[in-house]
C-alpha cells in the first residue's frame, strides 16, 4: 500500500472490530491488494468466521503451508473449538513464540494474548502482548489490565493508542471499556461512544452490549434489557449478551434461569458460569454439613 494512500482494508477492519463479522466476510473481495494486504485480509476473514462460531471451517481451510499469521489464527480456532485442544494449542504457541523467525509476529503474539486471557492467565498473556506494536495489541493490553483491576496501567496503554490515532475505532472502544471500568461520571462518556458507533455503523451485538452495560451502570435496567433482547435476536448464543441479560434480569426481579442455562450450554467456561457453579458447590457443601 502506498504511503499516504487510501487504506483498502479500512472498512473490513472496522466491521471486524465492531463485531459485524458477516459484513466483514461479505465485503472481503477487494481488488488489487498487495501480498501483505491479502494476508491481513485473509486473517481478518478467518477471524470473522471464528467470531461467527465457524471454527471447523477455519481449521479445514488453513493448511500447513500457510503463513505464520494464518497458522496462528488456526490455533485460535482449534483452541476455541474444543476444551480438549487447549494444551496442544498452548504447547504449539510456546514453541512458535520461542522461535526467532516466528516469535515476534504480531498476530501470533495477539493470539497468544487472547488464548491466555481466555484462560485468565493474565501475566502469561502480557508476556506476549505488553510490547504492543499494533493497535490490536494495545487494545488487548487495555482489556487485560482492566480484568486485572489495574485501570492505571490500562490508561497508559490507551494514551499510546490516542497518540497514534485518537479517532481509530479500537482507540474509541478501548476508551469506552476503560470508562466503564472506572465508573462514575465516565459512564456517560462510554455510553456516548457506543451511541456514536450506533449512528455511524450497522448495529451489532458489541455496540448494543456496550450501550446496555452503560445503561445498567446508570440504573436504567428497562432500557438496557430492550437493547440486550435486540442483541439476542442478532446472536442467541453470544456470551456477553446472555451474561448481561442475567445481571439485568436479576436487577429487574425477573427470572434469569433460562439465560443462565443457555450460557452454561454454549459457554461453560464463561466467568459468570464459573462463579455461579462455585456458589452452587459451596451451597451444596454447606447443606451437607448441616444434614
PDB file of C-alpha atoms in Angstrom:
ATOM      1  CA  UNK A   1       0.000   0.000   0.000  1.00  0.00           C
ATOM      2  CA  UNK A   2       1.436   3.394  -0.965  1.00  0.00           C
ATOM      3  CA  UNK A   3       2.275   5.705   1.915  1.00  0.00           C
ATOM      4  CA  UNK A   4      -0.484   8.228   2.444  1.00  0.00           C
ATOM      5  CA  UNK A   5      -2.840   6.441   0.035  1.00  0.00           C
ATOM      6  CA  UNK A   6      -6.301   5.139   0.918  1.00  0.00           C
ATOM      7  CA  UNK A   7      -6.401   2.068   3.139  1.00  0.00           C
ATOM      8  CA  UNK A   8      -8.199  -0.682   1.177  1.00  0.00           C
ATOM      9  CA  UNK A   9      -8.849  -2.737   4.342  1.00  0.00           C
ATOM     10  CA  UNK A  10     -10.312   0.102   6.441  1.00  0.00           C
ATOM     11  CA  UNK A  11     -13.954  -0.980   6.068  1.00  0.00           C
ATOM     12  CA  UNK A  12     -13.158  -4.660   6.574  1.00  0.00           C
ATOM     13  CA  UNK A  13     -11.186  -3.954   9.739  1.00  0.00           C
ATOM     14  CA  UNK A  14     -13.897  -1.709  11.132  1.00  0.00           C
ATOM     15  CA  UNK A  15     -16.587  -4.328  10.572  1.00  0.00           C
ATOM     16  CA  UNK A  16     -14.426  -6.912  12.331  1.00  0.00           C
ATOM     17  CA  UNK A  17     -13.586  -4.650  15.305  1.00  0.00           C
ATOM     18  CA  UNK A  18     -17.286  -3.852  15.858  1.00  0.00           C
ATOM     19  CA  UNK A  19     -18.424  -7.469  15.592  1.00  0.00           C
ATOM     20  CA  UNK A  20     -20.093  -7.180  12.166  1.00  0.00           C
ATOM     21  CA  UNK A  21     -18.494 -10.471  11.170  1.00  0.00           C
ATOM     22  CA  UNK A  22     -20.785 -11.423   8.275  1.00  0.00           C
ATOM     23  CA  UNK A  23     -20.440  -7.932   6.808  1.00  0.00           C
ATOM     24  CA  UNK A  24     -16.643  -8.275   7.045  1.00  0.00           C
ATOM     25  CA  UNK A  25     -16.766 -11.591   5.183  1.00  0.00           C
ATOM     26  CA  UNK A  26     -19.208 -10.287   2.576  1.00  0.00           C
ATOM     27  CA  UNK A  27     -17.045  -7.229   1.879  1.00  0.00           C
ATOM     28  CA  UNK A  28     -13.730  -9.056   1.673  1.00  0.00           C
ATOM     29  CA  UNK A  29     -13.464  -9.374  -2.136  1.00  0.00           C
ATOM     30  CA  UNK A  30     -11.236  -6.321  -2.603  1.00  0.00           C
ATOM     31  CA  UNK A  31      -9.311  -5.950  -5.893  1.00  0.00           C
ATOM     32  CA  UNK A  32      -5.618  -5.067  -6.396  1.00  0.00           C
ATOM     33  CA  UNK A  33      -4.417  -5.817  -2.885  1.00  0.00           C
ATOM     34  CA  UNK A  34      -0.699  -6.099  -2.150  1.00  0.00           C
ATOM     35  CA  UNK A  35       0.549  -9.506  -0.858  1.00  0.00           C
ATOM     36  CA  UNK A  36       0.734  -8.094   2.697  1.00  0.00           C
ATOM     37  CA  UNK A  37      -2.833  -6.774   2.445  1.00  0.00           C
ATOM     38  CA  UNK A  38      -4.045 -10.130   1.076  1.00  0.00           C
ATOM     39  CA  UNK A  39      -2.547 -11.870   4.125  1.00  0.00           C
ATOM     40  CA  UNK A  40      -4.127  -9.373   6.535  1.00  0.00           C
ATOM     41  CA  UNK A  41      -7.451  -9.644   4.690  1.00  0.00           C
ATOM     42  CA  UNK A  42      -7.399 -13.451   4.944  1.00  0.00           C
ATOM     43  CA  UNK A  43      -6.590 -13.297   8.673  1.00  0.00           C
ATOM     44  CA  UNK A  44      -9.498 -10.893   9.273  1.00  0.00           C
ATOM     45  CA  UNK A  45     -11.898 -13.055   7.247  1.00  0.00           C
ATOM     46  CA  UNK A  46     -10.944 -16.239   9.108  1.00  0.00           C
ATOM     47  CA  UNK A  47     -11.142 -14.435  12.463  1.00  0.00           C
ATOM     48  CA  UNK A  48     -14.607 -13.249  11.412  1.00  0.00           C
ATOM     49  CA  UNK A  49     -15.593 -16.878  10.805  1.00  0.00           C
ATOM     50  CA  UNK A  50     -14.288 -17.653  14.309  1.00  0.00           C
ATOM     51  CA  UNK A  51     -16.443 -14.772  15.585  1.00  0.00           C
ATOM     52  CA  UNK A  52     -19.447 -16.481  13.961  1.00  0.00           C
ATOM     53  CA  UNK A  53     -18.536 -19.791  15.631  1.00  0.00           C
ATOM     54  CA  UNK A  54     -17.429 -21.467  12.371  1.00  0.00           C
ATOM     55  CA  UNK A  55     -14.255 -22.872  13.917  1.00  0.00           C
ATOM     56  CA  UNK A  56     -14.170 -26.032  11.818  1.00  0.00           C
ATOM     57  CA  UNK A  57     -14.250 -24.099   8.533  1.00  0.00           C
ATOM     58  CA  UNK A  58     -11.106 -22.218   9.619  1.00  0.00           C
ATOM     59  CA  UNK A  59      -9.392 -25.414  10.778  1.00  0.00           C
ATOM     60  CA  UNK A  60     -10.198 -27.158   7.488  1.00  0.00           C
ATOM     61  CA  UNK A  61      -9.197 -24.326   5.145  1.00  0.00           C
ATOM     62  CA  UNK A  62      -5.861 -23.234   6.647  1.00  0.00           C
ATOM     63  CA  UNK A  63      -3.280 -25.867   5.738  1.00  0.00           C
ATOM     64  CA  UNK A  64       0.290 -26.463   6.922  1.00  0.00           C
ATOM     65  CA  UNK A  65       1.801 -24.384   4.102  1.00  0.00           C
ATOM     66  CA  UNK A  66       0.006 -21.181   5.183  1.00  0.00           C
ATOM     67  CA  UNK A  67       1.935 -18.185   6.535  1.00  0.00           C
ATOM     68  CA  UNK A  68       2.578 -17.782  10.286  1.00  0.00           C
ATOM     69  CA  UNK A  69      -0.308 -15.299  10.923  1.00  0.00           C
ATOM     70  CA  UNK A  70      -2.807 -17.725   9.366  1.00  0.00           C
ATOM     71  CA  UNK A  71      -1.350 -20.633  11.342  1.00  0.00           C
ATOM     72  CA  UNK A  72      -1.851 -18.534  14.481  1.00  0.00           C
ATOM     73  CA  UNK A  73      -5.493 -17.906  13.538  1.00  0.00           C
ATOM     74  CA  UNK A  74      -5.933 -21.656  13.014  1.00  0.00           C
ATOM     75  CA  UNK A  75      -4.549 -22.245  16.530  1.00  0.00           C
ATOM     76  CA  UNK A  76      -7.147 -19.818  17.885  1.00  0.00           C
ATOM     77  CA  UNK A  77      -9.904 -21.724  16.073  1.00  0.00           C
ATOM     78  CA  UNK A  78      -8.605 -25.029  17.482  1.00  0.00           C
ATOM     79  CA  UNK A  79      -8.429 -23.559  20.989  1.00  0.00           C
ATOM     80  CA  UNK A  80     -11.988 -22.235  20.896  1.00  0.00           C
ATOM     81  CA  UNK A  81     -13.479 -25.289  19.155  1.00  0.00           C
ATOM     82  CA  UNK A  82     -12.903 -27.795  21.967  1.00  0.00           C
ATOM     83  CA  UNK A  83     -11.509 -27.870  25.534  1.00  0.00           C
ATOM     84  CA  UNK A  84      -9.576 -30.990  24.515  1.00  0.00           C
ATOM     85  CA  UNK A  85      -7.361 -28.881  22.229  1.00  0.00           C
ATOM     86  CA  UNK A  86      -6.260 -26.380  24.873  1.00  0.00           C
ATOM     87  CA  UNK A  87      -2.977 -27.966  25.980  1.00  0.00           C
ATOM     88  CA  UNK A  88      -1.918 -28.839  22.416  1.00  0.00           C
ATOM     89  CA  UNK A  89      -2.590 -25.264  21.289  1.00  0.00           C
ATOM     90  CA  UNK A  90      -0.683 -23.748  24.213  1.00  0.00           C
ATOM     91  CA  UNK A  91       2.250 -26.086  23.522  1.00  0.00           C
ATOM     92  CA  UNK A  92       2.316 -25.054  19.834  1.00  0.00           C
ATOM     93  CA  UNK A  93       2.080 -21.381  20.787  1.00  0.00           C
ATOM     94  CA  UNK A  94       5.041 -21.616  23.160  1.00  0.00           C
ATOM     95  CA  UNK A  95       7.095 -23.447  20.521  1.00  0.00           C
ATOM     96  CA  UNK A  96       6.390 -20.812  17.826  1.00  0.00           C
ATOM     97  CA  UNK A  97       6.869 -17.876  20.212  1.00  0.00           C
ATOM     98  CA  UNK A  98      10.297 -19.256  21.181  1.00  0.00           C
ATOM     99  CA  UNK A  99      11.328 -19.492  17.508  1.00  0.00           C
ATOM    100  CA  UNK A 100      13.332 -16.381  16.496  1.00  0.00           C
ATOM    101  CA  UNK A 101      11.812 -16.495  12.982  1.00  0.00           C
ATOM    102  CA  UNK A 102       8.120 -16.541  14.029  1.00  0.00           C
ATOM    103  CA  UNK A 103       8.244 -15.414  17.670  1.00  0.00           C
ATOM    104  CA  UNK A 104       7.753 -11.692  17.111  1.00  0.00           C
ATOM    105  CA  UNK A 105       4.888 -11.988  14.615  1.00  0.00           C
ATOM    106  CA  UNK A 106       2.184  -9.592  15.869  1.00  0.00           C
ATOM    107  CA  UNK A 107      -0.743 -11.896  15.007  1.00  0.00           C
ATOM    108  CA  UNK A 108       0.942 -14.819  16.787  1.00  0.00           C
ATOM    109  CA  UNK A 109       1.530 -12.605  19.830  1.00  0.00           C
ATOM    110  CA  UNK A 110      -2.078 -11.390  19.641  1.00  0.00           C
ATOM    111  CA  UNK A 111      -3.444 -14.951  19.502  1.00  0.00           C
ATOM    112  CA  UNK A 112      -1.225 -15.916  22.458  1.00  0.00           C
ATOM    113  CA  UNK A 113      -2.635 -12.937  24.364  1.00  0.00           C
ATOM    114  CA  UNK A 114      -6.232 -13.910  23.511  1.00  0.00           C
ATOM    115  CA  UNK A 115      -5.660 -17.556  24.483  1.00  0.00           C
ATOM    116  CA  UNK A 116      -4.033 -16.803  27.852  1.00  0.00           C
ATOM    117  CA  UNK A 117      -6.569 -14.066  28.628  1.00  0.00           C
ATOM    118  CA  UNK A 118      -9.294 -16.640  27.949  1.00  0.00           C
ATOM    119  CA  UNK A 119      -7.503 -18.906  30.453  1.00  0.00           C
ATOM    120  CA  UNK A 120      -7.367 -15.976  32.939  1.00  0.00           C
ATOM    121  CA  UNK A 121      -3.550 -16.295  32.951  1.00  0.00           C
ATOM    122  CA  UNK A 122      -3.064 -12.554  32.557  1.00  0.00           C
ATOM    123  CA  UNK A 123       0.649 -12.453  33.405  1.00  0.00           C
ATOM    124  CA  UNK A 124       1.408 -15.007  30.686  1.00  0.00           C
ATOM    125  CA  UNK A 125      -0.774 -13.072  28.236  1.00  0.00           C
ATOM    126  CA  UNK A 126       1.101  -9.851  28.960  1.00  0.00           C
ATOM    127  CA  UNK A 127       4.457 -11.528  28.316  1.00  0.00           C
ATOM    128  CA  UNK A 128       3.465 -11.676  24.667  1.00  0.00           C
ATOM    129  CA  UNK A 129       1.323  -8.541  24.274  1.00  0.00           C
ATOM    130  CA  UNK A 130       2.893  -5.936  26.550  1.00  0.00           C
ATOM    131  CA  UNK A 131       5.424  -4.669  23.987  1.00  0.00           C
ATOM    132  CA  UNK A 132       2.471  -3.641  21.801  1.00  0.00           C
ATOM    133  CA  UNK A 133       3.311  -2.590  18.260  1.00  0.00           C
ATOM    134  CA  UNK A 134      -0.177  -2.798  16.720  1.00  0.00           C
ATOM    135  CA  UNK A 135      -3.472  -1.184  17.679  1.00  0.00           C
ATOM    136  CA  UNK A 136      -4.976  -4.611  18.358  1.00  0.00           C
ATOM    137  CA  UNK A 137      -2.173  -5.496  20.782  1.00  0.00           C
ATOM    138  CA  UNK A 138      -2.536  -2.186  22.635  1.00  0.00           C
ATOM    139  CA  UNK A 139      -6.335  -2.682  22.788  1.00  0.00           C
ATOM    140  CA  UNK A 140      -5.877  -6.200  24.171  1.00  0.00           C
ATOM    141  CA  UNK A 141      -3.479  -4.798  26.790  1.00  0.00           C
ATOM    142  CA  UNK A 142      -6.217  -2.365  27.868  1.00  0.00           C
ATOM    143  CA  UNK A 143      -8.663  -5.280  28.256  1.00  0.00           C
ATOM    144  CA  UNK A 144      -6.147  -7.378  30.211  1.00  0.00           C
ATOM    145  CA  UNK A 145      -5.287  -4.564  32.633  1.00  0.00           C
ATOM    146  CA  UNK A 146      -8.994  -3.870  33.193  1.00  0.00           C
ATOM    147  CA  UNK A 147      -9.513  -7.567  34.018  1.00  0.00           C
ATOM    148  CA  UNK A 148      -6.576  -7.292  36.466  1.00  0.00           C
ATOM    149  CA  UNK A 149      -8.271  -4.219  38.053  1.00  0.00           C
ATOM    150  CA  UNK A 150      -5.312  -2.061  37.015  1.00  0.00           C
ATOM    151  CA  UNK A 151      -7.081   0.827  35.314  1.00  0.00           C
ATOM    152  CA  UNK A 152      -3.921   2.936  35.827  1.00  0.00           C
ATOM    153  CA  UNK A 153      -1.934   0.642  33.505  1.00  0.00           C
ATOM    154  CA  UNK A 154      -4.898   0.391  31.127  1.00  0.00           C
ATOM    155  CA  UNK A 155      -4.937   4.181  30.883  1.00  0.00           C
ATOM    156  CA  UNK A 156      -1.238   4.235  29.912  1.00  0.00           C
ATOM    157  CA  UNK A 157      -1.956   1.837  27.041  1.00  0.00           C
ATOM    158  CA  UNK A 158      -4.925   3.960  25.971  1.00  0.00           C
ATOM    159  CA  UNK A 159      -2.707   7.080  25.940  1.00  0.00           C
ATOM    160  CA  UNK A 160      -0.337   5.316  23.494  1.00  0.00           C
ATOM    161  CA  UNK A 161      -3.300   4.463  21.250  1.00  0.00           C
ATOM    162  CA  UNK A 162      -4.563   8.067  21.394  1.00  0.00           C
ATOM    163  CA  UNK A 163      -1.117   9.362  20.388  1.00  0.00           C
ATOM    164  CA  UNK A 164      -1.091   7.029  17.368  1.00  0.00           C
ATOM    165  CA  UNK A 165      -4.695   7.664  16.230  1.00  0.00           C
ATOM    166  CA  UNK A 166      -7.277   9.180  18.556  1.00  0.00           C
ATOM    167  CA  UNK A 167     -10.138   8.507  16.117  1.00  0.00           C
ATOM    168  CA  UNK A 168      -9.272   4.853  15.466  1.00  0.00           C
ATOM    169  CA  UNK A 169     -12.194   2.509  16.185  1.00  0.00           C
ATOM    170  CA  UNK A 170     -10.069   0.455  18.610  1.00  0.00           C
ATOM    171  CA  UNK A 171      -8.951   3.625  20.436  1.00  0.00           C
ATOM    172  CA  UNK A 172     -12.594   4.634  20.865  1.00  0.00           C
ATOM    173  CA  UNK A 173     -13.553   1.115  22.019  1.00  0.00           C
ATOM    174  CA  UNK A 174     -10.650   0.966  24.482  1.00  0.00           C
ATOM    175  CA  UNK A 175     -11.665   4.391  25.810  1.00  0.00           C
ATOM    176  CA  UNK A 176     -15.235   3.157  26.345  1.00  0.00           C
ATOM    177  CA  UNK A 177     -14.060  -0.058  28.102  1.00  0.00           C
ATOM    178  CA  UNK A 178     -11.852   1.979  30.443  1.00  0.00           C
ATOM    179  CA  UNK A 179     -14.659   4.471  31.147  1.00  0.00           C
ATOM    180  CA  UNK A 180     -16.964   1.581  32.128  1.00  0.00           C
ATOM    181  CA  UNK A 181     -14.258   0.147  34.403  1.00  0.00           C
ATOM    182  CA  UNK A 182     -13.584   3.489  36.106  1.00  0.00           C
ATOM    183  CA  UNK A 183     -17.305   4.260  36.507  1.00  0.00           C
ATOM    184  CA  UNK A 184     -18.831   7.397  37.976  1.00  0.00           C
ATOM    185  CA  UNK A 185     -19.029  10.323  35.567  1.00  0.00           C
ATOM    186  CA  UNK A 186     -17.146   8.265  32.959  1.00  0.00           C
ATOM    187  CA  UNK A 187     -20.196   6.040  32.359  1.00  0.00           C
ATOM    188  CA  UNK A 188     -21.965   8.704  30.298  1.00  0.00           C
ATOM    189  CA  UNK A 189     -18.802   9.163  28.189  1.00  0.00           C
ATOM    190  CA  UNK A 190     -18.782   5.410  27.475  1.00  0.00           C
ATOM    191  CA  UNK A 191     -22.466   5.499  26.515  1.00  0.00           C
ATOM    192  CA  UNK A 192     -21.836   8.378  24.087  1.00  0.00           C
ATOM    193  CA  UNK A 193     -19.004   6.456  22.387  1.00  0.00           C
ATOM    194  CA  UNK A 194     -21.284   3.458  21.787  1.00  0.00           C
ATOM    195  CA  UNK A 195     -24.099   5.808  20.760  1.00  0.00           C
ATOM    196  CA  UNK A 196     -21.765   7.370  18.196  1.00  0.00           C
ATOM    197  CA  UNK A 197     -20.903   3.920  16.829  1.00  0.00           C
ATOM    198  CA  UNK A 198     -24.600   3.054  16.559  1.00  0.00           C
ATOM    199  CA  UNK A 199     -25.207   6.186  14.474  1.00  0.00           C
ATOM    200  CA  UNK A 200     -22.226   5.615  12.152  1.00  0.00           C
ATOM    201  CA  UNK A 201     -22.229   1.845  11.664  1.00  0.00           C
ATOM    202  CA  UNK A 202     -24.665  -1.091  11.440  1.00  0.00           C
ATOM    203  CA  UNK A 203     -25.919  -2.132  14.879  1.00  0.00           C
ATOM    204  CA  UNK A 204     -24.023  -5.158  16.215  1.00  0.00           C
ATOM    205  CA  UNK A 205     -24.184  -7.189  19.435  1.00  0.00           C
ATOM    206  CA  UNK A 206     -20.968  -5.499  20.565  1.00  0.00           C
ATOM    207  CA  UNK A 207     -22.433  -1.987  20.172  1.00  0.00           C
ATOM    208  CA  UNK A 208     -25.769  -2.988  21.747  1.00  0.00           C
ATOM    209  CA  UNK A 209     -24.000  -4.599  24.710  1.00  0.00           C
ATOM    210  CA  UNK A 210     -21.809  -1.535  25.159  1.00  0.00           C
ATOM    211  CA  UNK A 211     -24.834   0.743  25.312  1.00  0.00           C
ATOM    212  CA  UNK A 212     -26.695  -1.699  27.585  1.00  0.00           C
ATOM    213  CA  UNK A 213     -23.824  -2.038  30.077  1.00  0.00           C
ATOM    214  CA  UNK A 214     -23.554   1.759  30.206  1.00  0.00           C
ATOM    215  CA  UNK A 215     -27.280   1.957  30.991  1.00  0.00           C
ATOM    216  CA  UNK A 216     -27.097  -0.731  33.717  1.00  0.00           C
ATOM    217  CA  UNK A 217     -24.316   1.266  35.390  1.00  0.00           C
ATOM    218  CA  UNK A 218     -26.722   4.214  35.401  1.00  0.00           C
ATOM    219  CA  UNK A 219     -29.522   2.056  36.848  1.00  0.00           C
ATOM    220  CA  UNK A 220     -31.606   2.198  33.650  1.00  0.00           C
ATOM    221  CA  UNK A 221     -32.333  -1.533  33.541  1.00  0.00           C
ATOM    222  CA  UNK A 222     -35.532  -1.484  31.456  1.00  0.00           C
ATOM    223  CA  UNK A 223     -33.803   0.374  28.612  1.00  0.00           C
ATOM    224  CA  UNK A 224     -30.771  -1.926  28.926  1.00  0.00           C
ATOM    225  CA  UNK A 225     -32.963  -5.020  28.709  1.00  0.00           C
ATOM    226  CA  UNK A 226     -34.564  -3.753  25.474  1.00  0.00           C
ATOM    227  CA  UNK A 227     -31.127  -3.362  23.862  1.00  0.00           C
ATOM    228  CA  UNK A 228     -29.948  -6.761  25.128  1.00  0.00           C
ATOM    229  CA  UNK A 229     -33.029  -8.516  23.731  1.00  0.00           C
ATOM    230  CA  UNK A 230     -32.273  -6.856  20.385  1.00  0.00           C
ATOM    231  CA  UNK A 231     -28.702  -8.196  20.660  1.00  0.00           C
ATOM    232  CA  UNK A 232     -30.053 -11.659  21.496  1.00  0.00           C
ATOM    233  CA  UNK A 233     -32.109 -11.578  18.289  1.00  0.00           C
ATOM    234  CA  UNK A 234     -28.877 -10.992  16.354  1.00  0.00           C
ATOM    235  CA  UNK A 235     -26.958 -13.806  18.074  1.00  0.00           C
ATOM    236  CA  UNK A 236     -28.782 -16.085  20.507  1.00  0.00           C
ATOM    237  CA  UNK A 237     -25.509 -17.638  21.753  1.00  0.00           C
ATOM    238  CA  UNK A 238     -23.434 -14.509  22.320  1.00  0.00           C
ATOM    239  CA  UNK A 239     -21.943 -14.998  25.807  1.00  0.00           C
ATOM    240  CA  UNK A 240     -21.762 -11.305  26.742  1.00  0.00           C
ATOM    241  CA  UNK A 241     -25.397 -10.752  25.764  1.00  0.00           C
ATOM    242  CA  UNK A 242     -26.506 -13.723  27.861  1.00  0.00           C
ATOM    243  CA  UNK A 243     -24.332 -12.705  30.832  1.00  0.00           C
ATOM    244  CA  UNK A 244     -25.593  -9.116  30.710  1.00  0.00           C
ATOM    245  CA  UNK A 245     -29.198 -10.324  30.425  1.00  0.00           C
ATOM    246  CA  UNK A 246     -28.714 -12.440  33.567  1.00  0.00           C
ATOM    247  CA  UNK A 247     -27.464  -9.393  35.506  1.00  0.00           C
ATOM    248  CA  UNK A 248     -30.181  -7.155  34.083  1.00  0.00           C
ATOM    249  CA  UNK A 249     -32.970  -9.673  34.816  1.00  0.00           C
ATOM    250  CA  UNK A 250     -31.842 -10.046  38.425  1.00  0.00           C
ATOM    251  CA  UNK A 251     -31.953  -6.259  38.903  1.00  0.00           C
ATOM    252  CA  UNK A 252     -35.453  -6.163  37.382  1.00  0.00           C
ATOM    253  CA  UNK A 253     -36.640  -9.028  39.603  1.00  0.00           C
ATOM    254  CA  UNK A 254     -37.223 -11.249  36.556  1.00  0.00           C
ATOM    255  CA  UNK A 255     -36.229 -14.925  36.244  1.00  0.00           C
ATOM    256  CA  UNK A 256     -32.755 -15.395  34.711  1.00  0.00           C
ATOM    257  CA  UNK A 257     -32.679 -19.219  34.752  1.00  0.00           C
ATOM    258  CA  UNK A 258     -33.180 -19.663  31.010  1.00  0.00           C
ATOM    259  CA  UNK A 259     -30.363 -17.241  30.128  1.00  0.00           C
ATOM    260  CA  UNK A 260     -28.066 -18.966  32.626  1.00  0.00           C
ATOM    261  CA  UNK A 261     -28.922 -22.391  31.168  1.00  0.00           C
ATOM    262  CA  UNK A 262     -28.146 -21.098  27.657  1.00  0.00           C
ATOM    263  CA  UNK A 263     -24.842 -19.648  28.836  1.00  0.00           C
ATOM    264  CA  UNK A 264     -23.879 -22.896  30.594  1.00  0.00           C
ATOM    265  CA  UNK A 265     -24.618 -24.885  27.439  1.00  0.00           C
ATOM    266  CA  UNK A 266     -22.934 -22.616  24.909  1.00  0.00           C
ATOM    267  CA  UNK A 267     -20.045 -21.227  27.009  1.00  0.00           C
ATOM    268  CA  UNK A 268     -19.378 -23.440  30.059  1.00  0.00           C
ATOM    269  CA  UNK A 269     -16.028 -21.674  30.661  1.00  0.00           C
ATOM    270  CA  UNK A 270     -17.580 -18.200  30.960  1.00  0.00           C
ATOM    271  CA  UNK A 271     -16.561 -16.405  34.169  1.00  0.00           C
ATOM    272  CA  UNK A 272     -20.183 -15.898  35.248  1.00  0.00           C
ATOM    273  CA  UNK A 273     -20.904 -19.635  34.846  1.00  0.00           C
ATOM    274  CA  UNK A 274     -17.790 -20.453  36.888  1.00  0.00           C
ATOM    275  CA  UNK A 275     -18.878 -18.077  39.668  1.00  0.00           C
ATOM    276  CA  UNK A 276     -22.426 -19.480  39.767  1.00  0.00           C
ATOM    277  CA  UNK A 277     -21.120 -23.075  39.757  1.00  0.00           C
ATOM    278  CA  UNK A 278     -18.691 -22.275  42.595  1.00  0.00           C
ATOM    279  CA  UNK A 279     -21.520 -20.679  44.596  1.00  0.00           C
ATOM    280  CA  UNK A 280     -23.777 -23.707  43.979  1.00  0.00           C
ATOM    281  CA  UNK A 281     -20.969 -26.062  45.081  1.00  0.00           C
ATOM    282  CA  UNK A 282     -20.411 -24.021  48.269  1.00  0.00           C
ATOM    283  CA  UNK A 283     -24.145 -24.092  48.989  1.00  0.00           C
ATOM    284  CA  UNK A 284     -24.269 -27.881  48.478  1.00  0.00           C
ATOM    285  CA  UNK A 285     -21.272 -28.363  50.821  1.00  0.00           C
ATOM    286  CA  UNK A 286     -22.938 -26.147  53.424  1.00  0.00           C
ATOM    287  CA  UNK A 287     -26.128 -28.219  53.203  1.00  0.00           C
ATOM    288  CA  UNK A 288     -24.144 -31.424  53.695  1.00  0.00           C
ATOM    289  CA  UNK A 289     -22.532 -30.097  56.875  1.00  0.00           C
ATOM    290  CA  UNK A 290     -25.946 -29.215  58.246  1.00  0.00           C
ATOM    291  CA  UNK A 291     -27.559 -32.512  57.235  1.00  0.00           C
TER     292      UNK A 291
END
